[in-house]
XYZ file of C-alpha atoms in Angstrom:
772
model
C 0.000 0.000 0.000
C 2.889 2.339 0.839
C 4.713 1.507 -2.386
C 1.546 2.137 -4.369
C 1.147 5.606 -2.740
C 4.760 6.399 -3.394
C 4.446 5.417 -7.052
C 1.302 7.503 -7.428
C 3.039 10.502 -5.849
C 6.030 10.104 -8.184
C 3.700 9.711 -11.169
C 1.816 12.916 -10.329
C 5.077 14.727 -9.784
C 6.279 13.641 -13.185
C 2.978 14.579 -14.844
C 2.755 18.041 -13.276
C 5.939 18.984 -11.366
C 4.675 22.451 -10.389
C 1.615 20.946 -8.626
C 3.860 18.864 -6.378
C 6.124 21.877 -5.869
C 3.171 23.982 -4.743
C 2.065 21.266 -2.373
C 5.582 21.070 -0.996
C 5.596 24.841 -0.553
C 2.300 24.798 1.333
C 3.503 21.881 3.451
C 6.605 23.920 4.305
C 4.483 26.989 5.063
C 2.282 24.989 7.427
C 5.357 23.481 9.073
C 6.723 27.001 9.653
C 3.467 28.721 10.610
C 2.394 26.242 13.291
C 5.669 26.462 15.307
C 5.725 30.248 14.876
C 2.117 30.485 16.024
C 2.812 28.277 19.046
C 5.982 30.216 19.825
C 3.968 33.433 19.667
C 1.441 32.054 22.131
C 4.258 31.012 24.445
C 5.888 34.420 24.075
C 2.599 36.127 24.848
C 2.077 33.986 27.949
C 5.649 34.588 29.154
C 5.340 38.317 28.516
C 2.022 38.392 30.367
C 3.505 36.607 33.351
C 6.542 38.890 33.348
C 4.342 41.962 33.156
C 2.208 40.752 36.047
C 5.322 39.987 38.079
C 6.714 43.407 37.189
C 3.548 45.127 38.346
C 3.533 43.085 41.539
C 7.223 43.875 42.081
C 6.581 47.580 41.580
C 3.650 47.341 43.962
C 5.790 45.569 46.551
C 8.555 48.137 46.099
C 6.127 51.026 46.464
C 4.579 49.358 49.508
C 8.028 48.863 51.047
C 9.010 52.497 50.415
C 5.717 53.719 51.863
C 6.134 51.392 54.834
C 9.699 52.587 55.502
C 8.672 56.233 55.288
C 5.614 55.812 57.444
C 7.356 53.660 60.062
C 10.151 56.189 60.368
C 7.647 59.000 61.036
C 5.077 57.048 63.092
C 7.638 55.311 65.282
C 9.308 58.658 65.859
C 5.943 60.080 67.001
C 5.288 57.087 69.255
C 8.775 57.356 70.754
C 8.311 61.090 71.286
C 4.975 60.348 72.951
C 6.613 57.740 75.186
C 9.457 60.079 76.120
C 7.031 62.893 76.820
C 4.856 60.558 78.930
C 7.926 59.573 80.960
C 8.797 63.207 81.645
C 8.750 63.963 85.404
C 6.773 67.175 84.813
C 3.849 65.272 83.307
C 4.010 62.584 85.981
C 3.948 65.332 88.614
C 0.936 66.927 86.930
C -0.930 63.599 87.005
C -0.071 62.364 90.503
C 1.484 65.310 92.397
C -0.197 68.115 94.348
C -2.209 70.699 92.442
C 0.034 73.391 91.008
C -1.728 76.649 91.861
C 1.172 78.861 90.747
C 0.926 77.718 87.111
C 4.705 77.249 86.773
C 4.384 73.509 86.260
C 1.769 73.974 83.524
C 4.014 76.540 81.818
C 6.942 74.131 81.857
C 4.730 71.390 80.432
C 3.541 73.742 77.670
C 7.185 74.428 76.807
C 7.894 70.701 76.627
C 4.846 70.151 74.422
C 5.730 73.076 72.166
C 9.288 71.775 71.778
C 8.061 68.345 70.641
C 5.383 69.868 68.374
C 7.789 72.290 66.675
C 10.354 69.544 66.167
C 7.876 67.455 64.106
C 6.111 69.209 61.227
C 3.403 66.521 60.978
C 2.045 67.194 64.465
C -0.725 69.786 64.523
C -1.568 69.733 68.213
C -0.389 68.027 71.395
C -2.599 68.091 74.467
C -2.465 66.538 77.920
C -5.654 65.781 79.830
C -5.610 65.033 83.567
C -8.782 63.524 85.005
C -7.611 64.402 88.523
C -7.964 68.165 88.119
C -10.151 68.096 84.940
C -7.556 70.257 83.168
C -6.349 70.244 79.564
C -2.902 71.522 78.609
C -2.594 72.085 74.844
C -0.078 73.931 72.700
C -3.044 75.454 70.826
C -5.349 76.404 73.707
C -2.904 76.597 76.617
C -4.166 75.354 79.988
C -7.969 75.298 80.109
C -10.675 73.567 82.084
C -12.275 70.519 80.487
C -15.736 72.135 80.435
C -14.458 74.789 78.003
C -12.763 72.325 75.665
C -14.550 71.801 72.376
C -13.794 68.082 72.165
C -14.340 67.101 75.789
C -16.505 64.085 74.873
C -13.630 62.638 72.868
C -11.406 62.898 75.954
C -13.758 60.663 77.926
C -13.786 58.240 74.998
C -9.957 58.028 74.946
C -9.763 57.688 78.733
C -12.324 54.872 78.773
C -10.624 52.958 75.945
C -9.341 49.478 76.739
C -6.156 50.128 74.742
C -3.246 51.911 76.479
C -2.152 53.305 73.103
C -4.157 53.667 69.926
C -4.347 55.376 66.561
C -7.849 56.713 66.022
C -9.885 59.344 64.235
C -11.999 61.313 66.659
C -15.482 62.455 65.818
C -15.519 66.110 64.811
C -11.840 66.053 63.846
C -12.102 64.972 60.230
C -8.811 65.236 58.398
C -6.792 64.491 61.532
C -5.412 61.250 62.938
C -4.933 61.018 66.696
C -2.302 58.986 68.524
C -3.447 58.697 72.157
C -1.559 57.238 75.105
C -3.207 56.619 78.492
C -1.246 57.786 81.518
C 0.438 56.789 83.730
C 2.476 54.211 81.776
C 2.966 51.868 84.746
C 0.421 51.383 87.483
C -2.538 49.350 88.622
C -5.021 52.092 89.478
C -6.146 52.622 85.914
C -5.627 55.591 83.587
C -5.614 59.052 85.112
C -4.984 61.043 81.972
C -4.427 61.057 78.233
C -1.535 62.368 76.119
C -2.666 62.864 72.517
C -0.875 63.844 69.292
C -3.063 65.292 66.524
C -1.537 64.627 63.069
C -2.827 66.257 59.906
C -3.574 63.313 57.624
C -3.063 65.251 54.368
C 0.463 66.304 55.320
C 1.430 62.757 56.271
C -0.118 61.396 53.065
C 1.874 63.855 50.927
C 5.055 62.851 52.712
C 4.563 59.183 51.894
C 3.118 59.079 48.337
C 0.344 60.634 46.293
C -3.099 59.069 46.792
C -2.206 57.634 50.194
C -5.180 57.326 52.553
C -4.972 56.909 56.328
C -7.714 54.922 58.095
C -8.172 53.840 61.685
C -9.922 50.902 63.273
C -10.008 50.038 66.929
C -6.378 50.652 67.914
C -4.993 49.878 64.419
C -3.824 52.286 61.715
C -4.334 51.436 58.041
C -2.225 53.214 55.368
C -3.706 52.550 51.934
C -1.948 53.409 48.663
C -4.305 53.800 45.688
C -2.060 53.808 42.647
C -0.743 51.936 39.696
C 2.946 51.332 38.922
C 2.871 53.342 35.675
C 1.997 56.683 37.251
C -1.692 56.962 36.259
C -2.591 58.565 39.585
C -6.007 59.893 40.458
C -6.790 63.298 41.848
C -7.773 62.879 45.489
C -11.348 63.868 46.277
C -12.942 64.891 49.515
C -14.696 61.547 49.845
C -11.651 59.411 48.929
C -11.037 58.367 52.530
C -14.719 57.424 53.054
C -14.785 55.454 49.803
C -11.592 53.655 50.752
C -12.895 52.825 54.230
C -16.027 51.290 52.686
C -14.142 48.935 50.356
C -14.811 45.252 50.837
C -11.089 44.531 50.471
C -10.273 46.748 53.459
C -12.871 44.870 55.531
C -11.267 41.558 54.509
C -7.850 42.827 55.584
C -9.207 44.027 58.935
C -10.777 40.619 59.587
C -7.690 38.676 58.485
C -5.328 37.286 61.129
C -2.478 36.844 58.648
C 0.552 39.144 58.731
C 0.595 39.592 54.935
C -1.325 38.527 51.884
C -2.526 39.222 48.380
C -6.031 38.849 46.928
C -8.459 40.326 44.400
C -11.502 42.349 45.405
C -13.551 45.324 44.241
C -11.468 48.511 43.870
C -12.208 52.186 44.379
C -13.672 52.444 40.877
C -15.995 49.444 41.384
C -13.841 47.168 39.220
C -11.601 44.287 40.330
C -8.287 45.299 41.893
C -5.316 43.523 43.401
C -4.844 44.061 47.143
C -1.464 43.520 48.793
C -1.143 44.102 52.530
C 1.490 43.788 55.240
C 0.821 43.956 58.987
C 3.505 44.675 61.585
C 3.738 44.215 65.319
C 2.935 47.883 65.965
C -0.744 47.439 64.895
C -0.184 49.158 61.571
C -1.272 47.723 58.247
C 0.051 48.850 54.862
C -2.146 48.227 51.842
C -1.427 48.638 48.119
C -4.413 48.638 45.724
C -3.805 48.255 41.957
C -6.779 48.074 39.561
C -6.649 45.026 37.291
C -7.645 47.337 34.453
C -4.141 48.791 34.667
C -2.644 45.353 34.067
C -5.053 44.703 31.188
C -4.212 48.032 29.541
C -0.498 47.408 29.850
C -0.843 43.979 28.224
C -2.576 45.324 25.109
C 0.726 46.330 23.508
C 1.995 42.780 24.101
C -0.956 41.363 22.150
C -0.369 43.834 19.311
C 3.352 43.166 19.261
C 2.769 39.401 19.300
C 0.378 39.645 16.349
C 2.863 41.817 14.425
C 5.714 39.413 15.114
C 3.513 36.470 14.066
C 2.623 38.158 10.765
C 6.232 39.097 10.067
C 7.567 35.623 10.850
C 4.821 33.903 8.852
C 5.582 36.152 5.887
C 9.283 35.485 6.187
C 8.552 31.767 6.587
C 6.425 31.703 3.447
C 9.108 33.532 1.505
C 11.921 31.346 2.766
C 9.841 28.211 2.237
C 9.182 29.177 -1.367
C 12.838 29.915 -2.076
C 14.091 26.842 -0.232
C 11.525 24.570 -1.862
C 12.492 25.864 -5.309
C 16.118 25.092 -4.594
C 15.548 21.804 -2.790
C 12.953 20.249 -5.082
C 15.028 19.659 -8.177
C 18.411 18.788 -6.618
C 17.216 16.255 -4.064
C 20.825 15.419 -3.357
C 21.193 18.741 -1.530
C 18.429 17.711 0.849
C 20.173 14.407 1.470
C 23.492 16.152 2.189
C 21.707 18.516 4.562
C 20.125 15.592 6.424
C 23.563 13.946 6.726
C 24.901 17.198 8.218
C 22.171 17.142 10.840
C 22.731 13.488 11.656
C 26.522 13.917 12.019
C 28.130 10.597 12.756
C 24.848 8.768 12.121
C 24.888 9.387 8.337
C 25.371 5.731 7.644
C 21.973 5.025 9.167
C 20.088 7.071 6.539
C 18.602 5.145 3.666
C 16.890 6.543 0.570
C 13.283 5.401 0.840
C 12.074 6.785 -2.490
C 10.231 9.802 -1.051
C 11.580 13.238 -0.147
C 9.048 13.436 2.698
C 10.605 10.349 4.315
C 13.994 12.038 4.300
C 12.492 15.182 5.863
C 10.801 12.995 8.491
C 14.151 11.419 9.392
C 15.669 14.863 9.854
C 12.742 16.071 11.978
C 13.001 12.939 14.134
C 16.645 13.733 14.793
C 15.768 17.312 15.743
C 13.038 16.035 18.093
C 15.506 13.734 19.842
C 17.972 16.576 20.325
C 15.156 18.757 21.678
C 14.294 16.093 24.266
C 17.938 15.908 25.321
C 18.024 19.666 25.715
C 14.803 19.565 27.779
C 16.345 16.907 30.053
C 19.410 19.077 30.591
C 17.236 22.083 31.427
C 15.272 20.035 33.975
C 18.501 18.995 35.701
C 19.695 22.539 36.195
C 16.346 23.837 37.481
C 15.658 23.890 41.286
C 14.143 20.753 42.709
C 10.386 20.594 42.276
C 10.150 18.697 45.538
C 11.907 21.576 47.289
C 9.379 24.032 45.835
C 6.597 21.772 47.086
C 8.091 21.810 50.600
C 8.315 25.617 50.491
C 4.643 25.774 49.636
C 3.777 23.224 52.327
C 5.637 25.075 55.106
C 4.069 28.404 54.187
C 0.571 26.903 54.562
C -0.485 27.688 50.982
C -2.421 24.417 50.588
C -6.053 25.141 51.329
C -7.464 21.935 49.840
C -6.384 18.537 51.163
C -7.069 16.886 47.822
C -4.503 19.093 46.080
C -1.991 18.447 48.849
C -2.424 14.671 48.577
C -2.030 14.758 44.800
C 1.216 16.758 45.068
C 2.515 14.371 47.736
C 1.992 11.478 45.332
C 3.615 13.442 42.512
C 6.786 14.259 44.455
C 7.062 10.982 46.365
C 6.220 12.303 49.844
C 4.985 9.688 52.309
C 1.518 10.646 53.606
C 0.784 7.929 56.187
C 3.565 9.066 58.524
C 3.966 11.089 61.734
C 5.611 14.440 60.999
C 7.583 16.967 63.034
C 9.361 20.188 61.954
C 12.773 21.418 63.159
C 14.095 24.941 62.649
C 17.834 25.620 62.971
C 18.967 29.223 63.473
C 22.644 30.216 63.661
C 23.743 32.693 66.341
C 26.080 35.704 66.141
C 27.333 34.941 62.628
C 26.740 38.565 61.618
C 28.164 39.952 64.864
C 31.392 38.004 64.300
C 31.791 39.614 60.832
C 31.747 36.238 59.095
C 28.680 37.000 57.014
C 26.721 40.054 56.013
C 22.972 40.222 56.846
C 22.117 40.030 53.143
C 24.005 36.732 52.918
C 21.584 34.827 55.133
C 20.561 32.778 52.092
C 24.096 31.366 51.948
C 23.951 30.572 55.656
C 20.597 28.809 55.246
C 21.936 26.801 52.281
C 24.938 25.659 54.356
C 22.704 24.677 57.269
C 20.342 22.682 55.034
C 23.198 20.776 53.342
C 24.683 19.653 56.639
C 21.231 18.764 57.991
C 20.458 16.613 54.937
C 23.801 14.791 55.132
C 23.305 13.972 58.822
C 19.716 12.955 58.064
C 21.022 10.413 55.576
C 23.738 9.190 57.968
C 21.212 8.703 60.779
C 18.995 6.707 58.388
C 15.988 8.841 59.218
C 13.205 9.673 56.818
C 12.783 13.353 56.087
C 13.824 16.379 54.096
C 16.074 19.374 54.883
C 15.744 22.645 52.977
C 16.837 26.292 53.347
C 13.779 28.371 54.223
C 13.528 32.054 55.149
C 17.196 32.369 56.056
C 17.242 29.281 58.303
C 17.615 25.542 57.989
C 14.350 23.570 58.211
C 13.935 19.810 58.465
C 10.753 17.753 58.216
C 11.205 14.385 59.914
C 8.828 11.484 59.238
C 8.291 8.449 61.495
C 6.179 5.340 61.157
C 2.634 5.892 62.480
C 2.864 3.015 64.992
C 6.044 4.341 66.638
C 5.812 5.436 70.289
C 6.033 9.209 70.710
C 8.839 9.000 73.282
C 10.880 6.963 70.796
C 10.265 9.578 68.101
C 11.290 12.301 70.542
C 14.507 10.453 71.452
C 15.432 9.904 67.792
C 14.765 13.575 67.086
C 16.936 14.657 70.032
C 19.777 12.371 68.916
C 19.614 13.800 65.416
C 19.650 17.371 66.751
C 22.657 16.845 69.046
C 24.677 15.202 66.271
C 23.741 18.127 64.038
C 24.767 20.716 66.689
C 28.179 19.031 67.102
C 28.685 18.987 63.340
C 27.869 22.685 62.995
C 30.262 23.551 65.793
C 33.056 21.311 64.504
C 32.966 21.957 60.756
C 31.323 25.385 60.362
C 32.041 26.982 63.765
C 28.334 27.777 64.039
C 26.556 27.990 67.371
C 22.930 27.136 66.644
C 19.558 26.949 68.360
C 16.979 24.367 67.333
C 13.236 24.827 67.771
C 11.048 21.707 67.503
C 7.275 21.612 67.058
C 4.823 18.915 68.051
C 4.358 15.535 66.333
C 1.338 15.301 63.989
C -0.056 12.280 62.132
C -1.192 14.242 59.065
C 0.995 15.867 56.419
C -1.479 18.770 56.349
C -0.405 19.736 59.886
C 3.230 20.372 58.904
C 2.655 24.190 58.789
C 1.303 24.015 62.355
C 4.402 22.163 63.554
C 6.576 24.721 61.736
C 4.883 27.635 63.511
C 5.300 25.854 66.851
C 9.004 25.329 66.166
C 9.343 29.003 65.307
C 7.495 29.875 68.517
C 9.827 27.622 70.522
C 12.807 29.599 69.215
C 11.336 32.744 70.746
C 12.012 31.271 74.184
C 15.737 31.744 73.508
C 15.242 35.183 74.990
C 15.314 33.619 78.473
C 16.641 30.119 77.713
C 19.606 30.894 75.471
C 21.803 28.349 77.285
C 19.669 25.498 75.911
C 20.345 24.794 72.206
C 17.368 22.406 71.850
C 13.886 23.759 72.535
C 10.819 21.480 72.336
C 7.603 23.476 72.238
C 6.028 21.152 74.805
C 8.908 21.679 77.248
C 9.114 25.459 77.037
C 5.351 25.957 77.320
C 4.977 23.423 80.114
C 7.383 25.243 82.438
C 5.981 28.683 81.715
C 5.378 30.458 84.999
C 2.238 32.316 85.878
C 3.833 35.029 88.015
C 3.090 38.685 88.617
C 5.177 40.611 86.088
C 6.699 43.847 87.324
C 9.180 45.976 85.439
C 12.408 46.367 87.539
C 12.356 50.155 87.640
C 14.791 50.262 90.608
C 17.484 48.429 88.655
C 16.869 50.718 85.672
C 17.527 53.744 87.880
C 20.678 52.167 89.292
C 22.005 51.483 85.791
C 21.328 55.007 84.540
C 22.722 56.512 87.741
C 25.948 54.517 87.307
C 26.254 55.714 83.717
C 25.699 59.309 84.827
C 28.527 58.794 87.340
C 30.666 57.283 84.532
C 30.912 54.027 86.504
C 30.778 51.511 83.671
C 31.570 48.442 85.805
C 28.736 49.249 88.209
C 26.326 49.801 85.314
C 27.260 46.406 83.814
C 26.751 44.696 87.177
C 23.308 46.223 87.688
C 22.355 45.397 84.089
C 23.170 41.714 84.658
C 20.724 41.730 87.583
C 18.225 43.525 85.327
C 18.470 40.835 82.618
C 18.282 38.019 85.159
C 15.092 39.530 86.618
C 13.537 39.631 83.149
C 14.626 36.063 82.360
C 12.945 34.772 85.516
C 9.593 36.075 84.236
C 9.761 33.539 81.347
C 7.439 35.747 79.291
C 8.672 36.550 75.798
C 6.361 39.550 75.376
C 7.237 40.995 78.801
C 10.996 40.593 78.247
C 10.865 42.021 74.724
C 8.840 45.069 75.754
C 10.923 45.613 78.913
C 14.115 45.902 76.864
C 12.416 48.462 74.611
C 11.163 50.395 77.632
C 14.668 50.403 79.115
C 16.066 51.657 75.790
C 13.532 54.515 75.864
C 14.645 55.502 79.373
C 18.263 55.150 78.236
C 17.679 57.636 75.383
C 15.834 60.046 77.689
C 18.786 59.927 80.100
C 21.175 60.595 77.221
C 19.189 63.653 76.162
C 19.132 64.951 79.737
C 22.886 64.464 79.904
C 23.286 66.762 76.903
C 23.690 64.304 74.018
C 22.706 65.469 70.523
C 19.310 64.036 69.568
C 20.306 63.871 65.874
C 23.278 61.657 66.745
C 20.866 59.325 68.560
C 18.452 59.162 65.600
C 21.251 58.209 63.216
C 22.139 55.216 65.402
C 18.682 53.557 64.777
C 18.878 52.007 68.237
C 15.394 50.445 68.224
C 16.094 48.824 64.849
C 19.296 47.300 66.214
C 17.463 46.005 69.308
C 14.769 44.307 67.192
C 17.468 42.268 65.404
C 18.547 40.633 68.684
C 16.840 37.316 69.394
C 18.375 36.002 72.626
C 18.913 37.490 76.050
C 22.672 37.107 75.630
C 22.655 39.002 72.334
C 20.686 41.839 73.935
C 22.917 41.940 77.020
C 26.119 41.958 74.931
C 24.698 44.717 72.730
C 23.881 46.955 75.688
C 27.142 46.292 77.540
C 29.530 46.376 74.566
C 27.879 48.999 72.364
C 25.318 51.201 74.126
C 26.996 51.790 77.491
C 30.320 52.908 75.888
C 28.263 55.022 73.464
C 26.583 56.720 76.446
C 29.939 57.645 77.988
C 31.329 58.806 74.631
C 28.363 61.059 73.825
C 28.065 62.595 77.280
C 31.693 63.007 78.378
C 32.635 65.757 75.916
C 29.309 67.536 76.303
C 29.599 67.509 80.086
C 33.147 68.856 80.076
C 32.262 71.621 77.612
C 29.101 72.625 79.449
C 30.595 72.256 82.913
C 32.635 75.490 82.954
C 29.781 77.738 81.849
C 27.360 75.968 84.241
C 29.637 76.505 87.277
C 30.160 80.161 86.334
C 26.420 80.687 86.130
C 25.819 78.948 89.504
C 28.474 81.058 91.243
C 27.012 84.248 89.783
C 23.523 83.125 90.821
C 24.672 82.499 94.423
C 26.225 85.965 94.663
C 23.076 87.624 93.295
C 20.649 85.672 95.520
C 22.583 85.427 98.766
C 19.514 86.633 100.669
C 17.313 83.710 99.598
C 17.395 79.967 100.197
C 19.677 78.765 97.361
C 19.409 74.990 96.856
C 21.512 72.567 94.821
C 18.397 71.010 93.223
C 17.144 74.392 92.031
C 20.517 75.340 90.507
C 20.880 71.915 88.850
C 17.439 72.276 87.281
C 18.304 75.748 85.982
C 21.521 74.583 84.252
C 20.002 71.259 83.056
C 22.275 68.909 85.035
C 21.531 66.276 87.658
C 22.139 67.428 91.276
C 24.725 64.723 91.935
C 26.687 65.563 88.805
C 26.548 69.315 89.515
C 27.790 68.682 93.065
C 30.802 66.695 91.834
C 31.561 69.187 89.061
C 31.286 72.123 91.482
C 33.690 70.476 93.928
C 36.139 69.718 91.107
C 36.254 73.251 89.639
C 35.726 75.485 92.697
C 37.650 73.389 95.224
C 34.874 73.253 97.788
C 31.400 71.785 97.909
C 28.233 73.667 97.035
C 26.990 74.234 100.600
C 30.342 75.552 101.813
C 30.463 78.009 98.941
C 26.921 79.263 99.679
C 27.663 79.713 103.370
C 30.967 81.501 102.684
C 29.230 83.824 100.215
C 26.578 84.689 102.788
C 29.203 85.232 105.552
C 31.218 87.441 103.212
C 28.153 89.574 102.479
C 27.434 89.736 106.272
C 30.975 91.027 106.859
C 30.375 93.799 104.338
C 27.067 94.813 105.960
C 28.614 94.831 109.443
C 31.454 97.068 108.287
C 29.643 99.443 105.925
C 26.112 99.769 107.377
C 24.410 100.450 110.697
C 22.054 97.469 110.396
C 21.475 95.532 113.571
C 22.639 91.927 113.939
C 19.098 90.658 113.358
C 18.707 92.804 110.196
C 22.012 91.552 108.833
C 20.924 87.937 109.526
C 17.596 88.529 107.750
C 19.398 90.128 104.787
C 21.434 86.979 104.114
C 18.490 84.581 104.752
C 19.291 83.294 108.282
C 17.678 83.562 111.656
C 19.661 85.621 114.184
C 20.565 82.551 116.225
C 21.809 80.491 113.222
C 23.647 83.528 111.851
C 25.606 84.114 115.054
C 26.488 80.404 115.286
C 27.687 80.166 111.647
C 29.522 83.505 111.792
C 31.437 82.475 114.890
C 32.338 79.138 113.287
C 33.745 80.704 110.087
C 35.201 83.991 111.480
C 36.169 82.748 114.966
C 34.400 85.715 116.612
C 30.884 87.023 117.148
C 29.312 89.519 114.710
C 29.363 92.245 117.382
C 33.068 91.664 118.084
C 33.797 91.766 114.335
C 31.964 95.090 113.920
C 33.808 96.672 116.897
C 37.185 95.649 115.460
C 36.560 96.872 111.896
C 34.757 100.157 112.525
């Protein structure tokens, strides 16, 4: 049958050669057009995916920039609020006796004005004390609550269950309020409110155009309505209300995830892509990109694809026609070309009587080479099983059926008991061995060692680098006793820790989750292992942390911030006694560790850092130097109690002495001169060391030591000698009685006579009789 078809084809070719030529040309055109068409579809799909990734990348970049800008401003406001709340003047206003003279309120107004003028985003700062029903505001001064326009909002802030919150008060549209209940530490409940009013439009302009600020409960939502190609909208008066009413914003508020991406209705009523990130400070950053923007940007890809398809098809038709004309008559050229493609396999080609058979042989060879190339490309791509494990750990599988299918695809055992281990290396950045951006290299090294030891221990499981750390998923037979599984896991971990120490010089901590019989619970075990690592903050001497162990021994004790130790530390630093400060700080850290509460320890270190900065400012350090240090950012990067203690003792305490020593020495001379002049001008009043120290901005103890060092005598001796010297002058040059002279220098007659006789070795009357 084949020979008959071949003869018929040859007969037709001989009868009408051009007809066969045309058929050959059309066959060549079809052979060219179909691959070109398929390649165009692939190109269009790749371009579409790249464009979508580009838009998402631009959205993520814009969201990151907005987040960095906003966090820098908002954290600065919160820190300023915390520092202002810790100020002794405000604490005295809340809990001290009523200041009828008004001096305290004036000093508080100066403090508030200083903070307000330093930050251009703050419109108003006001302090409300429920004890005396008084409001102190940089805009209204000190007024009674009954005369304040927004007195109802004050009661609302005071009755809130949140100690701090970002909110939008009724009647204050266009302003965002950050409120902090006072006092910061106490059990009697809030007695006052310190509030910062921020003009939302100014803050939005600072971040990016079309940025909307929303509040909810104690949370703050910063929403960016934009597209990555600059097609921005003009903000309207109702933009904030429209944004607040979006269904996507409601979904984000109800979500308990820290980040995510989904599609919902946008501001224009059409679908839009939402991307949000939540942080630990109750702030959520949202980027909204209409899908219409993506569709519009892909139109040029469709047009370009069609143009390329037309051009290539035209070129293919032309080349096919020319090549067919040349190849049809001299068939030998086609044979030589097929031998060139086959290379060393030319001897395997046989002339089968039809040119199409020869072309088929050549195409078969090209197909085989294409398969070889595809195999090579698969070998150099990342492991698909590793990608599956990434997806499994992140909890992206929402349907069990899909998870089970992928487990079968990648050879993952499903009927096994699973547990997750997380390995985190310590101090590798502090020791200058790696840079922070090289944590991917560290994670890759950890995972390789973990996998090798896993194979040596003959355990079932997988080790992969994940989020800058090494992660292992161990699998045990379902009928194995849990204690046996725990022992095998512990043995594996200790062998791994020794290997890291011996070969890589890594000191590591290992967090281990609970054992679960279902593969779908692997993300839960991973989160528990991550949570177990948090307990390093008070158990950093233990490299292996089972979640069951660390939660079982958690104490239910009354947590109290060690304020006395904080004062001792700061006092030692003020006295430039570094060894004493280090000793007190060790007691401070031990007290926090005994609480065994991660949240309490973490917040206590931040509270101590705030007091540390306040003490630095009081000691005369430049606030701009402190801001450049990004101290809170450095503290957040520390994970264990040892890391935090080393950072404070080796970095912050020497920084304190360095910043304050030069400022104290420079300011000391002028301060002592002013105090001496003040004593001479006010010899008739009760001159106290505390009053003089407050006037020159130094602590009383430091002023006393500085005065003794520069003048050669202590403060009290100098005051008494100045008064006695003035008494000598009055006794010699005036006719005032002894009692009048005593009153003039601020003493009673009895005390004056006693002091005068002690310093002059004679009575005032005897002195006057000898010198007049």
